[in-house]
Short mmCIF file of C-alpha atoms in Angstrom, two decimals:
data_model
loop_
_atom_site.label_atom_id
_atom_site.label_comp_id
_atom_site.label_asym_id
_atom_site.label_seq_id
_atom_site.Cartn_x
_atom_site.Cartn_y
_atom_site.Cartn_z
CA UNK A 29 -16.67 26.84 -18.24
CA UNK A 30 -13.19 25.38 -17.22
CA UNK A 31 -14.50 24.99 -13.17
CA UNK A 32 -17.65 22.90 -14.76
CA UNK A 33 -15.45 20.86 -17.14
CA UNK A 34 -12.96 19.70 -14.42
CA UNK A 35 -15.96 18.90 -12.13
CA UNK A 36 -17.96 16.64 -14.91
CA UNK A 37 -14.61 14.99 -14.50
CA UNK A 38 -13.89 14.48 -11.22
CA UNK A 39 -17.68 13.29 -10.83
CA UNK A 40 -16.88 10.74 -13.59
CA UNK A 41 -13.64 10.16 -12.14
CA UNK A 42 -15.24 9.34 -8.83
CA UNK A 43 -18.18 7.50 -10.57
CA UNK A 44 -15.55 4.69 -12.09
CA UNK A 45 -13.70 4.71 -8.57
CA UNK A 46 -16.96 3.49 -6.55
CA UNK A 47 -18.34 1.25 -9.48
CA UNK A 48 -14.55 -0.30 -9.42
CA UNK A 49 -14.68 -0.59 -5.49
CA UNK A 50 -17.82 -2.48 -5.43
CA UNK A 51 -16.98 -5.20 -7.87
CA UNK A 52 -13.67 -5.65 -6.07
CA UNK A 53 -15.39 -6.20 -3.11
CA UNK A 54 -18.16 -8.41 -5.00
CA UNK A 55 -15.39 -10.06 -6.18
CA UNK A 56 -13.54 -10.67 -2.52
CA UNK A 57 -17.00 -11.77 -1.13
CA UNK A 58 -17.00 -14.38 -3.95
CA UNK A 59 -13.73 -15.79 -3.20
CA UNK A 60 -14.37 -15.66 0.93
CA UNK A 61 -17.52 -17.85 0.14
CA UNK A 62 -19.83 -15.58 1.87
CA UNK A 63 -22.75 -15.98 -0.21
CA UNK A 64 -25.96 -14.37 0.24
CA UNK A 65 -28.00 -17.67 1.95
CA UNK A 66 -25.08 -18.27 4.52
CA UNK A 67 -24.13 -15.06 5.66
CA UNK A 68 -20.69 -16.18 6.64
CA UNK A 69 -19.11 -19.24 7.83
CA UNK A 70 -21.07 -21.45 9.50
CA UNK A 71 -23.52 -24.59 9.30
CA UNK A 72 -24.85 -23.19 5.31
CA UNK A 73 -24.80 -25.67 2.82
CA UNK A 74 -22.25 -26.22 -0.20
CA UNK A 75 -22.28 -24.46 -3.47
CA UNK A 76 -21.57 -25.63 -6.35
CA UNK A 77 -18.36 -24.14 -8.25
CA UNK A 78 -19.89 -24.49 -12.10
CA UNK A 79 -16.20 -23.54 -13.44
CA UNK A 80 -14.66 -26.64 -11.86
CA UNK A 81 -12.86 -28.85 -14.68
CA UNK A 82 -15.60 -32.03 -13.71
CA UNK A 83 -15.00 -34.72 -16.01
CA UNK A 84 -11.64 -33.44 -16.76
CA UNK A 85 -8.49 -35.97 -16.20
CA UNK A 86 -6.15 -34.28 -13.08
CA UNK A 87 -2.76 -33.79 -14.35
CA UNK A 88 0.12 -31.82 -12.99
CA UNK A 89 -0.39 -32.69 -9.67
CA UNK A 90 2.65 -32.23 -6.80
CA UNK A 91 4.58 -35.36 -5.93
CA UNK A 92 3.66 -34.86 -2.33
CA UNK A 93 0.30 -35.47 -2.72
CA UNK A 94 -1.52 -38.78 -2.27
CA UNK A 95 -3.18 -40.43 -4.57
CA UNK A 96 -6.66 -40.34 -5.52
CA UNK A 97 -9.80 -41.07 -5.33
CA UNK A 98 -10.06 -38.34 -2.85
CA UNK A 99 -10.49 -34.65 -2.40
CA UNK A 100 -8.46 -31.89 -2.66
CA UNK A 101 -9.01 -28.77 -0.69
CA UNK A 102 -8.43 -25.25 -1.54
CA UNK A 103 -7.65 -22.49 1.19
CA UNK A 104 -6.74 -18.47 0.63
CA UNK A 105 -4.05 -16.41 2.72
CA UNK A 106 -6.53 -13.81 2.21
CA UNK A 107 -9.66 -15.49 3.00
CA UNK A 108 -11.54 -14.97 6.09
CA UNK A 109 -13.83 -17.89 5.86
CA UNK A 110 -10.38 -20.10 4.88
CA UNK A 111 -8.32 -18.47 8.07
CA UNK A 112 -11.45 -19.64 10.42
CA UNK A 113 -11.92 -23.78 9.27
CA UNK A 114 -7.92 -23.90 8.30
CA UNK A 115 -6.96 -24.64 11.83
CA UNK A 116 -9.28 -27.53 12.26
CA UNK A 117 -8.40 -29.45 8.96
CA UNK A 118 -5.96 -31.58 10.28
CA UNK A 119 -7.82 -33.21 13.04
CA UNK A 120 -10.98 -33.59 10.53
CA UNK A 121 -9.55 -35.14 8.12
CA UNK A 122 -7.15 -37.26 10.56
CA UNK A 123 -10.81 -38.55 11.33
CA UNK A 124 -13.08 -38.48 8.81
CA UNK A 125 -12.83 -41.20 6.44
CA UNK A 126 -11.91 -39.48 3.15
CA UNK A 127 -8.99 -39.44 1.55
CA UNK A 128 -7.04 -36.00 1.56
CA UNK A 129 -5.25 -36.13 -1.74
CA UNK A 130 -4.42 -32.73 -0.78
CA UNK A 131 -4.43 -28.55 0.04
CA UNK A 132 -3.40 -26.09 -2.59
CA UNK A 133 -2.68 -22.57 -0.15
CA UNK A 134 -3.58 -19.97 -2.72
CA UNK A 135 -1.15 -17.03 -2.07
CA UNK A 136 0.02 -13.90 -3.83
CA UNK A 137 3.49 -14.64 -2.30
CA UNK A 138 5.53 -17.71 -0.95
CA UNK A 139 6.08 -15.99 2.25
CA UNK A 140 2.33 -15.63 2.89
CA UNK A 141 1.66 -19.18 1.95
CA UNK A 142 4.03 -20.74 4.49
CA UNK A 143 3.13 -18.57 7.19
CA UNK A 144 -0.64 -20.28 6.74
CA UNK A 145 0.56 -23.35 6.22
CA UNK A 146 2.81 -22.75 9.98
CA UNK A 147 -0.10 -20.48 11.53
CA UNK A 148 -3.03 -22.83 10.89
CA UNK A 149 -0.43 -26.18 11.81
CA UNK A 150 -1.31 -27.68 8.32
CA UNK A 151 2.10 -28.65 7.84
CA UNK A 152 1.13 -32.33 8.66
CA UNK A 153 -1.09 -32.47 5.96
CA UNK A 154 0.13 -33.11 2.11
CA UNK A 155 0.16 -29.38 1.39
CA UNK A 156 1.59 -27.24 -1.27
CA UNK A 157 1.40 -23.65 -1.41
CA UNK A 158 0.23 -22.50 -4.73
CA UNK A 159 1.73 -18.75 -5.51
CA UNK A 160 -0.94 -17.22 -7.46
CA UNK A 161 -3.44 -19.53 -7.03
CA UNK A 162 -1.99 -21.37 -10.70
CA UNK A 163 -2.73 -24.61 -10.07
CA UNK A 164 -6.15 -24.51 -8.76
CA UNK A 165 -6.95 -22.32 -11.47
CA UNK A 166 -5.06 -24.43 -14.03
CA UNK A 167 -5.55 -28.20 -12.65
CA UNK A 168 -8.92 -27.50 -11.62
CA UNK A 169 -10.33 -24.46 -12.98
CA UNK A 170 -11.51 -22.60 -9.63
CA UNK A 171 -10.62 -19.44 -8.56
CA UNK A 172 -12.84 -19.17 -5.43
CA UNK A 173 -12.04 -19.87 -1.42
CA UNK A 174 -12.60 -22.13 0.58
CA UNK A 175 -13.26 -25.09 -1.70
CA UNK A 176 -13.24 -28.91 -2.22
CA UNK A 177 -12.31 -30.73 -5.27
CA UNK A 178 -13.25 -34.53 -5.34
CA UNK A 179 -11.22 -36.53 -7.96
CA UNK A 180 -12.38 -40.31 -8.68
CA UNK A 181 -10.34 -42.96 -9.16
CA UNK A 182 -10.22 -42.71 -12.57
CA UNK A 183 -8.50 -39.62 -11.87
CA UNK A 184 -11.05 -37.71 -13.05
CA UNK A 185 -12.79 -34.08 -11.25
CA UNK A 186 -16.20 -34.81 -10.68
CA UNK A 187 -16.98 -31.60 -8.94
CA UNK A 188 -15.82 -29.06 -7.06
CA UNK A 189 -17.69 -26.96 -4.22
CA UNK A 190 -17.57 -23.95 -2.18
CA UNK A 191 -18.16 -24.82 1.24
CA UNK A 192 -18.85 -22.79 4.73
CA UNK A 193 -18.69 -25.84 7.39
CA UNK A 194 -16.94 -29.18 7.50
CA UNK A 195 -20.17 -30.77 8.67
CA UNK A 196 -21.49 -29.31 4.94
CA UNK A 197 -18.30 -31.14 3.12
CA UNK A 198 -19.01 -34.16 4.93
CA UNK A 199 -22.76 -34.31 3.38
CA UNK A 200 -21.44 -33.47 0.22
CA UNK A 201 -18.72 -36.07 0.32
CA UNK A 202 -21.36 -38.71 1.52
CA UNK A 203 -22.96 -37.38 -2.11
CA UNK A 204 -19.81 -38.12 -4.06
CA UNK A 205 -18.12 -41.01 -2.66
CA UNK A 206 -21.14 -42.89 -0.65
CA UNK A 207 -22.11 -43.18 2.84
CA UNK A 208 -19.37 -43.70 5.12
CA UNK A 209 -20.09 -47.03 6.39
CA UNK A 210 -20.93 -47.56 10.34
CA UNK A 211 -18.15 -49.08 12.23
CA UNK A 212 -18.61 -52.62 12.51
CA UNK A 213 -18.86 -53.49 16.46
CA UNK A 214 -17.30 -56.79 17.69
CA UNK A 215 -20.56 -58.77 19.22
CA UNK A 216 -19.38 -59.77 22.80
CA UNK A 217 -17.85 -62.95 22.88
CA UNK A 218 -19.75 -66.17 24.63
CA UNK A 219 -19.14 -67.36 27.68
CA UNK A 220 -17.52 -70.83 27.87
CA UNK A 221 -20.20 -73.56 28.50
CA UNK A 222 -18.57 -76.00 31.27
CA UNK A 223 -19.91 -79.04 31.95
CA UNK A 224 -21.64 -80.11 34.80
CA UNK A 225 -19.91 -82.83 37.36
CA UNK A 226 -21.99 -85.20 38.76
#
């Protein structure tokens, strides 16, 4: 009776262990943005983050960022999909007309955050590492990785999206802020007309 008790128990036990493990690692596939259409990083479109404070005024923001209308971006020490398009933020949005207002590092610990920040050379950027992951669950309400933020200039979020690809932001941007416009080429100058000598 006692040997069938204690296994009932440790079946239940074990039960509640593998129903916990799964939802943790539903939960990590959430915030790596690995969602079922995409597979994993790559050329998959954006998604939506429906808990993003859009329409909400952004307050609380660091000093060191810029001001809007812009985007702020949202990286995870502990996100895969965040650890592979970290490295090439800098030069993207060095060239790509929008304006960075700037990246929140999510970390559970300082030390974590600025070793992304020196690993993934986003140190040039207006970056703040966000122990926690307070402020973009306070200022903006998400709690998933990687992500974009766009804020007008009203200062308020109009929407927020998880994204796999910076050639998906860039569509989504063109969404939010407009087309960017072609570059305007100089037409080739004319040729002085001399006149003739007789």
């Amino acid at each position: 009776m006692i040997v069938t008790t204690l296994i009932v128990v440790l079946l239940v036990l074990l039960t509640v262990a593998v129903v916990v493990l799964f939802a943790m690692m539903g939960e990590l596939a959430n915030r790596t943005a690995d969602h079922a259409d995409t597979g994993s990083v790559g050329e998959g479109p954006v998604h939506p983050l429906e808990e993003t404070r859009s329409g909400e005024l952004v307050a609380g923001l660091p000093a060191t960022f810029n001001k809007g209308p812009g985007v702020v971006v949202i990286f995870s020490t502990s996100c895969r999909a965040c650890g592979v398009l970290a490295p090439a933020a800098t030069e993207f949005f060095t060239d790509y007309p929008v304006n960075l207002i700037g990246v929140l590092v999510t970390t559970a610990g300082d030390a974590n955050g600025a070793d992304f920040v020196a690993r993934h050379r986003l140190d040039a950027l207006p970056v703040v590492v966000d122990v926690e992951g307070n402020m973009a669950t306070s200022v903006f309400g998400i709690a998933s990785s990687p992500a974009a933020v766009a804020v007008g200039a009203d200062g308020v979020i109009i929407g927020g999206v998880a994204f796999t690809s910076y050639s998906s932001l860039t569509r989504w941007f063109d969404e939010v802020f407009g087309p960017v416009p072609e570059p305007v080429l100089d037409p080739e100058p004319m040729p002085l007309l001399q006149g003739r000598k007789a």
